[in-house]
PDB file of C-alpha atoms in Angstrom:
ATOM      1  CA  UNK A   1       0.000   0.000   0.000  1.00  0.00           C
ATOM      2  CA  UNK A   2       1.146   3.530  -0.781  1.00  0.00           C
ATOM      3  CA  UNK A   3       1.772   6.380   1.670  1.00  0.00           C
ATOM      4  CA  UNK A   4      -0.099   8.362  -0.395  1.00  0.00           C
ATOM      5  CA  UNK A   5      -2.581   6.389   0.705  1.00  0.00           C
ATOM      6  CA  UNK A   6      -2.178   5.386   4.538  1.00  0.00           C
ATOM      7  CA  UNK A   7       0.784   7.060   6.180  1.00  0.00           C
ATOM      8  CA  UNK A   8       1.373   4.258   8.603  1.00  0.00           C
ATOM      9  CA  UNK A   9       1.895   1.999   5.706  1.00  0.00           C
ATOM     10  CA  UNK A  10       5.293   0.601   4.790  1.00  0.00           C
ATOM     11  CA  UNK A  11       7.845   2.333   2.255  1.00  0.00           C
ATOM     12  CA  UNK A  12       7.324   0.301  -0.720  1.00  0.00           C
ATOM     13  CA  UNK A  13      10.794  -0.348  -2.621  1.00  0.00           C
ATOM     14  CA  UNK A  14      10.174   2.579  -4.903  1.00  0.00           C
ATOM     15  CA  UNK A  15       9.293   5.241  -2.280  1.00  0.00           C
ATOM     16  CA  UNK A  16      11.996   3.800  -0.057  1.00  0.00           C
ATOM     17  CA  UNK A  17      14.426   4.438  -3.309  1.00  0.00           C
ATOM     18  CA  UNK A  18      13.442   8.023  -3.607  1.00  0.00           C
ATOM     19  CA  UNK A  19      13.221   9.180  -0.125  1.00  0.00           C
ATOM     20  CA  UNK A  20      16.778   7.981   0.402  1.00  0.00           C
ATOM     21  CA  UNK A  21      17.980   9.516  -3.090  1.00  0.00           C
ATOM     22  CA  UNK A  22      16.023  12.986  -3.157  1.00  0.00           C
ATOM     23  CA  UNK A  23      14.447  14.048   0.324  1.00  0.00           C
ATOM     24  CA  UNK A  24      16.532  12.124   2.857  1.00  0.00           C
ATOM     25  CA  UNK A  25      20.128  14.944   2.668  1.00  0.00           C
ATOM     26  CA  UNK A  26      17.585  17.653   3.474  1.00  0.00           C
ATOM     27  CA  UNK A  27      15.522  15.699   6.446  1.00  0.00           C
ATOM     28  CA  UNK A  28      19.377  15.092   8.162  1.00  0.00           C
ATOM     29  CA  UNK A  29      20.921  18.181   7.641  1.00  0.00           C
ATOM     30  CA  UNK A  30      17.309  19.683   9.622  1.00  0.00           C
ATOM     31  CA  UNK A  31      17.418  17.046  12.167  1.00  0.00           C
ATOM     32  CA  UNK A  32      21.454  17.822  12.572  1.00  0.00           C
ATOM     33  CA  UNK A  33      20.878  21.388  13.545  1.00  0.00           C
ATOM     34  CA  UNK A  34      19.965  19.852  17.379  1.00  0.00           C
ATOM     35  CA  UNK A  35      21.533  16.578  17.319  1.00  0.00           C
ATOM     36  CA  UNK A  36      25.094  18.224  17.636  1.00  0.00           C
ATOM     37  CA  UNK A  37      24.395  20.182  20.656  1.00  0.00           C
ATOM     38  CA  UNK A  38      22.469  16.683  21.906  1.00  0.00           C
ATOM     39  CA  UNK A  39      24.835  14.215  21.657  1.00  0.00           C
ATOM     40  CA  UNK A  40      27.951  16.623  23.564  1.00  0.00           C
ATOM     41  CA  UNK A  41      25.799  15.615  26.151  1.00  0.00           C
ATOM     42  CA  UNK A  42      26.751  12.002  26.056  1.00  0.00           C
ATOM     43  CA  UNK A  43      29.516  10.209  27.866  1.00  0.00           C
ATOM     44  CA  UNK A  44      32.062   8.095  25.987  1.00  0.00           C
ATOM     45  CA  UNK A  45      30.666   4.973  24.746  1.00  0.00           C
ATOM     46  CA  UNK A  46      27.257   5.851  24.849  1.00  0.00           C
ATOM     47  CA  UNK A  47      24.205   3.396  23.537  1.00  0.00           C
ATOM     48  CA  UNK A  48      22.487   5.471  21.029  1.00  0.00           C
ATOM     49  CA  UNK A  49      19.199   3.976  18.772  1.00  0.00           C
ATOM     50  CA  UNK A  50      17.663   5.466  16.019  1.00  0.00           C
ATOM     51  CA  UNK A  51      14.045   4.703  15.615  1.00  0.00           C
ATOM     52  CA  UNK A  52      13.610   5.590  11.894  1.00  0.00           C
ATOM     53  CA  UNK A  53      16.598   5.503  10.504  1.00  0.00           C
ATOM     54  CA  UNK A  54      15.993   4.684   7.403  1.00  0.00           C
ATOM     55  CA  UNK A  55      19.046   4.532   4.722  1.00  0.00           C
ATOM     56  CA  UNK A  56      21.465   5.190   7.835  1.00  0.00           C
ATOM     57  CA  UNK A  57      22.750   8.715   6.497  1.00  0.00           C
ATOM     58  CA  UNK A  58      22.157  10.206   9.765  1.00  0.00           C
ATOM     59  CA  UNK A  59      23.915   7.030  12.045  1.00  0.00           C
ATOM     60  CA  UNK A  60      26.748   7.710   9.359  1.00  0.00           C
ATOM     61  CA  UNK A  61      27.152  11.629   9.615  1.00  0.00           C
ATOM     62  CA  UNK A  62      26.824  11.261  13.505  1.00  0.00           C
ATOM     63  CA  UNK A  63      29.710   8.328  13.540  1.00  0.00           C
ATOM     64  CA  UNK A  64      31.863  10.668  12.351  1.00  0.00           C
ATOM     65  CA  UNK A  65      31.993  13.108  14.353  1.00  0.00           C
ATOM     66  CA  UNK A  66      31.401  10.339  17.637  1.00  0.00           C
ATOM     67  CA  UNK A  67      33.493   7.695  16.680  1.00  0.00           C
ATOM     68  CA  UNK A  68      32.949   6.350  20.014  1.00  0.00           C
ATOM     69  CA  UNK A  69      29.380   5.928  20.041  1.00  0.00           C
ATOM     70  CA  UNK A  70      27.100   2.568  19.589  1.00  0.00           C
ATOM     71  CA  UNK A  71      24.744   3.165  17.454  1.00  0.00           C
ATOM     72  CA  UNK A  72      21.581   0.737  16.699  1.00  0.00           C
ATOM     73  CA  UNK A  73      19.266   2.072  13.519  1.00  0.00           C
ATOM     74  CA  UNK A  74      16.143   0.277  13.521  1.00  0.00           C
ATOM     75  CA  UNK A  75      13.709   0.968  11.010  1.00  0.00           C
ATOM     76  CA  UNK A  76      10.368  -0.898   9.419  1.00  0.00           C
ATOM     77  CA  UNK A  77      11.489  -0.946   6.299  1.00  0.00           C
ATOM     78  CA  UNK A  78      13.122  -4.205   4.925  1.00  0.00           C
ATOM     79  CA  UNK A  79      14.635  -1.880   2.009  1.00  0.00           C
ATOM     80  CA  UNK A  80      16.331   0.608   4.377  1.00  0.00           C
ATOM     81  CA  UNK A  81      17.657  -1.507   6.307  1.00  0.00           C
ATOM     82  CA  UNK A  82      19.678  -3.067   3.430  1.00  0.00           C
ATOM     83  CA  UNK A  83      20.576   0.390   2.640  1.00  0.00           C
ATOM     84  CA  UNK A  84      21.823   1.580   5.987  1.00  0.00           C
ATOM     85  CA  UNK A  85      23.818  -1.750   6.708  1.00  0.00           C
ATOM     86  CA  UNK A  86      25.890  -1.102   3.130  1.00  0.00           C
ATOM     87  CA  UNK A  87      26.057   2.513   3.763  1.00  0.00           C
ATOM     88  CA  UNK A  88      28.147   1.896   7.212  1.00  0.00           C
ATOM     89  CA  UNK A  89      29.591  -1.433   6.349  1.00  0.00           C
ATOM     90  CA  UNK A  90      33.270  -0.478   7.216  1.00  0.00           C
ATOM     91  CA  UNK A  91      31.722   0.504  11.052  1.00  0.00           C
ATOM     92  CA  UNK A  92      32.044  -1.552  13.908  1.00  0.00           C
ATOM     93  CA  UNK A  93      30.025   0.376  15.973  1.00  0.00           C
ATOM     94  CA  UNK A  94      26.780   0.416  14.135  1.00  0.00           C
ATOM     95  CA  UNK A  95      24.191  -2.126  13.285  1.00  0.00           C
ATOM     96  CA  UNK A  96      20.659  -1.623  11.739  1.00  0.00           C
ATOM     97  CA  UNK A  97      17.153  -4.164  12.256  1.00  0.00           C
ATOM     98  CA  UNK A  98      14.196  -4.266  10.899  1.00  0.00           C
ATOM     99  CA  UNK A  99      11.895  -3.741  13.889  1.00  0.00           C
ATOM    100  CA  UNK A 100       8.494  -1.659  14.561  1.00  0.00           C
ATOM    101  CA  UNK A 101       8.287   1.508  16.772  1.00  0.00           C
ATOM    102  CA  UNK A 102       5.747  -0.159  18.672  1.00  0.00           C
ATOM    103  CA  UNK A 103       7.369  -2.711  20.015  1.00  0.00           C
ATOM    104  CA  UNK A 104      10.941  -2.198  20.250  1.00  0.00           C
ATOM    105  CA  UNK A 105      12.797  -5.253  20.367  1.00  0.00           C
ATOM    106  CA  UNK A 106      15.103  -4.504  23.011  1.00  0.00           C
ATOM    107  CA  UNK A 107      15.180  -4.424  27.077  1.00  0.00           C
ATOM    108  CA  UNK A 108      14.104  -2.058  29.533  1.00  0.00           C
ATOM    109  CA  UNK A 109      16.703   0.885  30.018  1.00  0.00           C
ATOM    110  CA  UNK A 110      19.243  -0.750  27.002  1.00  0.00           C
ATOM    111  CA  UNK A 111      20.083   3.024  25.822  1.00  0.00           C
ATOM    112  CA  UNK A 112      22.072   6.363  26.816  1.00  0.00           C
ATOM    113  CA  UNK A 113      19.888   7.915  23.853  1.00  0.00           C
ATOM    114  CA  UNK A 114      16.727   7.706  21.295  1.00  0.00           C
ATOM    115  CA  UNK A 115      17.019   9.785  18.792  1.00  0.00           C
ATOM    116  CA  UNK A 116      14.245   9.692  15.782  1.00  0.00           C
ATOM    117  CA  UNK A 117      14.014  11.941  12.933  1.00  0.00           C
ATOM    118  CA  UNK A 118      11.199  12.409  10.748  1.00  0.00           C
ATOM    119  CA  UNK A 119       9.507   9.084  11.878  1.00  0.00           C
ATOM    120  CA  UNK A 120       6.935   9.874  14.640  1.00  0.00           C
ATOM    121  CA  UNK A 121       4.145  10.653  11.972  1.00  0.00           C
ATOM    122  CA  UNK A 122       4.175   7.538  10.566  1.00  0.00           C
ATOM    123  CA  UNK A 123       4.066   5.544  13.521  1.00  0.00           C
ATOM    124  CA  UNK A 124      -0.077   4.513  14.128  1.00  0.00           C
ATOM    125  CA  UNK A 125      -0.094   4.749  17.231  1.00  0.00           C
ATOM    126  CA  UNK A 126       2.440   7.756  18.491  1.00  0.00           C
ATOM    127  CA  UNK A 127       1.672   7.538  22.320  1.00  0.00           C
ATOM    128  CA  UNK A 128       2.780   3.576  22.541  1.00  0.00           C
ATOM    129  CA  UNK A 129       5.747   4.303  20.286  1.00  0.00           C
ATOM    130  CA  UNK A 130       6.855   7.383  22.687  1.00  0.00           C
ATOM    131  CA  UNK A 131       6.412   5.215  25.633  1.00  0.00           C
ATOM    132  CA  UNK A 132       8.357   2.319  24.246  1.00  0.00           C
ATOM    133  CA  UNK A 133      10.950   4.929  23.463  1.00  0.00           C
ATOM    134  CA  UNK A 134      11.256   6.273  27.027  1.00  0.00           C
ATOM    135  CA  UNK A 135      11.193   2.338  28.258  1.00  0.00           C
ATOM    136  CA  UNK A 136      14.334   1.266  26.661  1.00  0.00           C
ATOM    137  CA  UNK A 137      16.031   4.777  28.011  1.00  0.00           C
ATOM    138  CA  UNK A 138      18.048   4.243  30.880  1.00  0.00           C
ATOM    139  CA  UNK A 139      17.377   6.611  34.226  1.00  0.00           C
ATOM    140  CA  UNK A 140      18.794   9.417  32.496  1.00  0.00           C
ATOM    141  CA  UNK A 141      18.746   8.891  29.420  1.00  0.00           C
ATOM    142  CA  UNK A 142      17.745  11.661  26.386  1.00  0.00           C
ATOM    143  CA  UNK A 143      14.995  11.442  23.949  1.00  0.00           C
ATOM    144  CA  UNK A 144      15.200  13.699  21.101  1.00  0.00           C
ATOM    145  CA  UNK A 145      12.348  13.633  18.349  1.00  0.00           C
ATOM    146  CA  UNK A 146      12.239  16.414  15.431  1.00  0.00           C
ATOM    147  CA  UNK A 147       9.492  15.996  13.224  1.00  0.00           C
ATOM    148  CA  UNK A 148       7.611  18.073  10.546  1.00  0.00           C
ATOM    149  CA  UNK A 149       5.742  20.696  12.099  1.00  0.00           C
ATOM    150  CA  UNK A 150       1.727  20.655  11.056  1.00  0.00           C
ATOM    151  CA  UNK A 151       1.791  24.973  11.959  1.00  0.00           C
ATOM    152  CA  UNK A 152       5.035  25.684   9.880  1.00  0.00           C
ATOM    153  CA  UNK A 153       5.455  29.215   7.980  1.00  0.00           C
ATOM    154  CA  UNK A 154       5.327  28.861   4.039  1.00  0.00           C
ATOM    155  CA  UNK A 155       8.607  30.331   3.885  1.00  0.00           C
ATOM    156  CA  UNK A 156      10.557  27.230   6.117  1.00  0.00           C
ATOM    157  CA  UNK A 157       8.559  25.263   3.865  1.00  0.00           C
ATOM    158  CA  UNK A 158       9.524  26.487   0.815  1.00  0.00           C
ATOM    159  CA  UNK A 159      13.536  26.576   2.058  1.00  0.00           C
ATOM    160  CA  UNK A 160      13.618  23.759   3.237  1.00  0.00           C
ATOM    161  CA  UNK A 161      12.083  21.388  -0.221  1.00  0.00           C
ATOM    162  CA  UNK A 162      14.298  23.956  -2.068  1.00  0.00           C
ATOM    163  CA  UNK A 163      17.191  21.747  -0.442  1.00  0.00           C
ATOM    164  CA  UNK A 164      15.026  18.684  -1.826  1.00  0.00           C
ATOM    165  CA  UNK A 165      17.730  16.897  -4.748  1.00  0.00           C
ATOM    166  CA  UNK A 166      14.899  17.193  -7.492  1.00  0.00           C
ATOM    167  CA  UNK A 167      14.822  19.814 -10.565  1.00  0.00           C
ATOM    168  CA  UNK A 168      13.978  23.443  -9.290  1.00  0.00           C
ATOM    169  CA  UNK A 169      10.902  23.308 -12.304  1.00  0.00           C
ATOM    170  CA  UNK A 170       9.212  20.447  -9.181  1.00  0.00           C
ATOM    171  CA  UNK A 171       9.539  22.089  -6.540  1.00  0.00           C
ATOM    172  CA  UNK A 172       5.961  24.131  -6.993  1.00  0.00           C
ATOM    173  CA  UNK A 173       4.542  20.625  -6.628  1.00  0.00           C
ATOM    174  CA  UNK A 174       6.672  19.294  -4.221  1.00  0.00           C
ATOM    175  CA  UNK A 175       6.546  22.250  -2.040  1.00  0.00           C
ATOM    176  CA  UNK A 176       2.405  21.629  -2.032  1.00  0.00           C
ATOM    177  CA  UNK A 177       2.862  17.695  -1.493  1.00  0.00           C
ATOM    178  CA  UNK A 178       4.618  18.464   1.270  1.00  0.00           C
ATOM    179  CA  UNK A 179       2.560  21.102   3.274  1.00  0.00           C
ATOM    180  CA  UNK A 180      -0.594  18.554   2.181  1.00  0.00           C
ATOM    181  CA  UNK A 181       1.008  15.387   2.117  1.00  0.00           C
ATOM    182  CA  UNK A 182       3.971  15.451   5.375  1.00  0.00           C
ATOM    183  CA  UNK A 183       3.524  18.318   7.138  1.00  0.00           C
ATOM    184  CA  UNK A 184      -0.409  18.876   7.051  1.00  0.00           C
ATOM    185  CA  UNK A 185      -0.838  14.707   8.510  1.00  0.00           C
ATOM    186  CA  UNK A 186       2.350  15.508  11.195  1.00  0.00           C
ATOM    187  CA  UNK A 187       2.110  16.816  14.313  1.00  0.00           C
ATOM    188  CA  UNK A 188       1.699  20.721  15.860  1.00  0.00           C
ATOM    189  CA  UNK A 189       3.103  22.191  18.933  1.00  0.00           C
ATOM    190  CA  UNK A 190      -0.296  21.315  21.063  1.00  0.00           C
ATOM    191  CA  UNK A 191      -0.094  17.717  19.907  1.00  0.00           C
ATOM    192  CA  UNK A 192       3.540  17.282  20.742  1.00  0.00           C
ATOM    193  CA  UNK A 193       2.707  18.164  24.095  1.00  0.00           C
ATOM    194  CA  UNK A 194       0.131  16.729  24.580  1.00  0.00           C
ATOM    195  CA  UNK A 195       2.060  13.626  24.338  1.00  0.00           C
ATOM    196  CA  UNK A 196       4.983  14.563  26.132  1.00  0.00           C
ATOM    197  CA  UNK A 197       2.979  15.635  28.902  1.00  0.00           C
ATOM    198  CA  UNK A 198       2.215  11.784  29.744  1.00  0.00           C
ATOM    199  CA  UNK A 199       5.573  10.472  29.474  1.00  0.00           C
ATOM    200  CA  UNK A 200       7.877  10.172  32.710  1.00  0.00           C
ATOM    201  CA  UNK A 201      10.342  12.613  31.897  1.00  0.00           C
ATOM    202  CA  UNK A 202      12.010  15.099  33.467  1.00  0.00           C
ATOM    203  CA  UNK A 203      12.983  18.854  31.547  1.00  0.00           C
ATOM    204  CA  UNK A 204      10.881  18.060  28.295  1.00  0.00           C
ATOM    205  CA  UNK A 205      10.389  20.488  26.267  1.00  0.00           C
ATOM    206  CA  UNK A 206       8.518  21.066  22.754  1.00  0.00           C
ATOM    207  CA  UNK A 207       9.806  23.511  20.323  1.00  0.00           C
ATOM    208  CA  UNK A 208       9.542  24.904  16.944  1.00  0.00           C
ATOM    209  CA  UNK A 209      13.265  24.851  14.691  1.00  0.00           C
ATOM    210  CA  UNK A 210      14.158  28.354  13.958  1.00  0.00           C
ATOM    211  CA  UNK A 211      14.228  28.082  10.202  1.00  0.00           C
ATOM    212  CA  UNK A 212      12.789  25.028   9.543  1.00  0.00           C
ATOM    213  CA  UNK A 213       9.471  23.370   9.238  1.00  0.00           C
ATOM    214  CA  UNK A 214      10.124  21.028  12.561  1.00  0.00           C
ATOM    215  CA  UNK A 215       9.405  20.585  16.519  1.00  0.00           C
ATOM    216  CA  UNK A 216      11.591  19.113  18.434  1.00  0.00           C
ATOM    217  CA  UNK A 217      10.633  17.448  21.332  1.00  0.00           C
ATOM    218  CA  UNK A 218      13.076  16.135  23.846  1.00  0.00           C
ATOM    219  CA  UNK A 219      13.591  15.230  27.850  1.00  0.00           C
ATOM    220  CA  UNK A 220      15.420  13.440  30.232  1.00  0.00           C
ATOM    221  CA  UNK A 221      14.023   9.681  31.837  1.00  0.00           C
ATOM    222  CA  UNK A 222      13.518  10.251  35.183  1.00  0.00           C
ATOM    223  CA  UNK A 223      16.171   9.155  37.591  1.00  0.00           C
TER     224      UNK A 223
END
């Protein structure tokens, strides 16, 4: 089934193709603008997992400037997965599965860090995945979730699918699949808290990007 179609559906191998070809450089280079200031906050050695992570572009640009992370990418997506696993194939501290959001396939309090980029609106039900999340933190342990922003100004939208590695002559279309398509089925500030609100975390916060079309939303398990 498409995502045109249902949202929580699966990438199929096409749409999995051109996300990680066209749109994906853009979504990390947004979700990078907090994840640097993030991750300083985590010790040597730290257990980071990506729920998301899709072609593992992000694991890879975040490897190398923390070469002494562990990173775990987990994603639905059979075809990303393959993708992410050849992208970082010379890394020793990174491995991607194929798992769902809603039922992460890991321990309680396994991880320093969840990070997930661009992932939360697909998930079908948000509030399970957000709990499983903060489960599989350890006491302590930082969430960090940017996602497109429902309420975003027309002009972050329009800079930010300018950056978007299709012909300038798409990107009136593009520009109105995504304020329709991603953004306008994605989350706003009063939904975002709303569901932090129930989670058992200490300092969250929800936030628009300056200059982009993105909340972030991130807090601390309590200790």
């Amino acid at each position: 089934m498409s995502l045109l179609s249902d949202f929580t559906a699966r990438y199929s191998s096409s749409e999995a193709w051109l996300y990680d070809r066209f749109i994906a450089p853009a979504v990390m280079d947004m979700g990078e603008t907090m994840a640097d200031d993030y991750l300083r906050l985590l010790p040597q050695g730290a257990e980071v997992l990506e729920v998301g992570c899709g072609g593992g572009q992000f694991a890879r640009s975040q490897l190398d400037k923390r070469g002494d992370l562990r990173w775990t990418g987990l994603d639905v997506s059979a075809e990303q997965i393959a993708r992410a696993r050849r992208r970082n194939a010379n890394l020793e501290n990174a491995a991607f599965v194929v798992g769902d959001a809603l039922e992460l396939p890991f321990p309680d309090e396994r991880f320093d860090a969840l990070i997930s980029i661009a992932s939360i609106k697909h998930w079908p039900d948000q509030a399970k995945g957000l709990a499983e999340s903060v489960r599989v933190l350890r006491p302590g342990g930082q969430l960090l979730v940017v996602e497109a922003d429902r309420g975003c100004r027309f002009e972050d939208a329009r800079s930010f699918v300018s950056r978007w590695r299709l012909p300038a002559v798409m990107r009136p279309v593009t520009l109105g699949l995504f304020r329709t398509l991603v953004a306008g089925r994605s989350l706003d500030l009063d939904d975002a808290r709303a569901l932090m609100s129930d989670l058992p975390l200490a300092d969250w916060e929800v936030i628009r990007i300056e200059g982009t079309p993105a909340i972030l939303m991130r807090g601390e398990r309590r200790k």
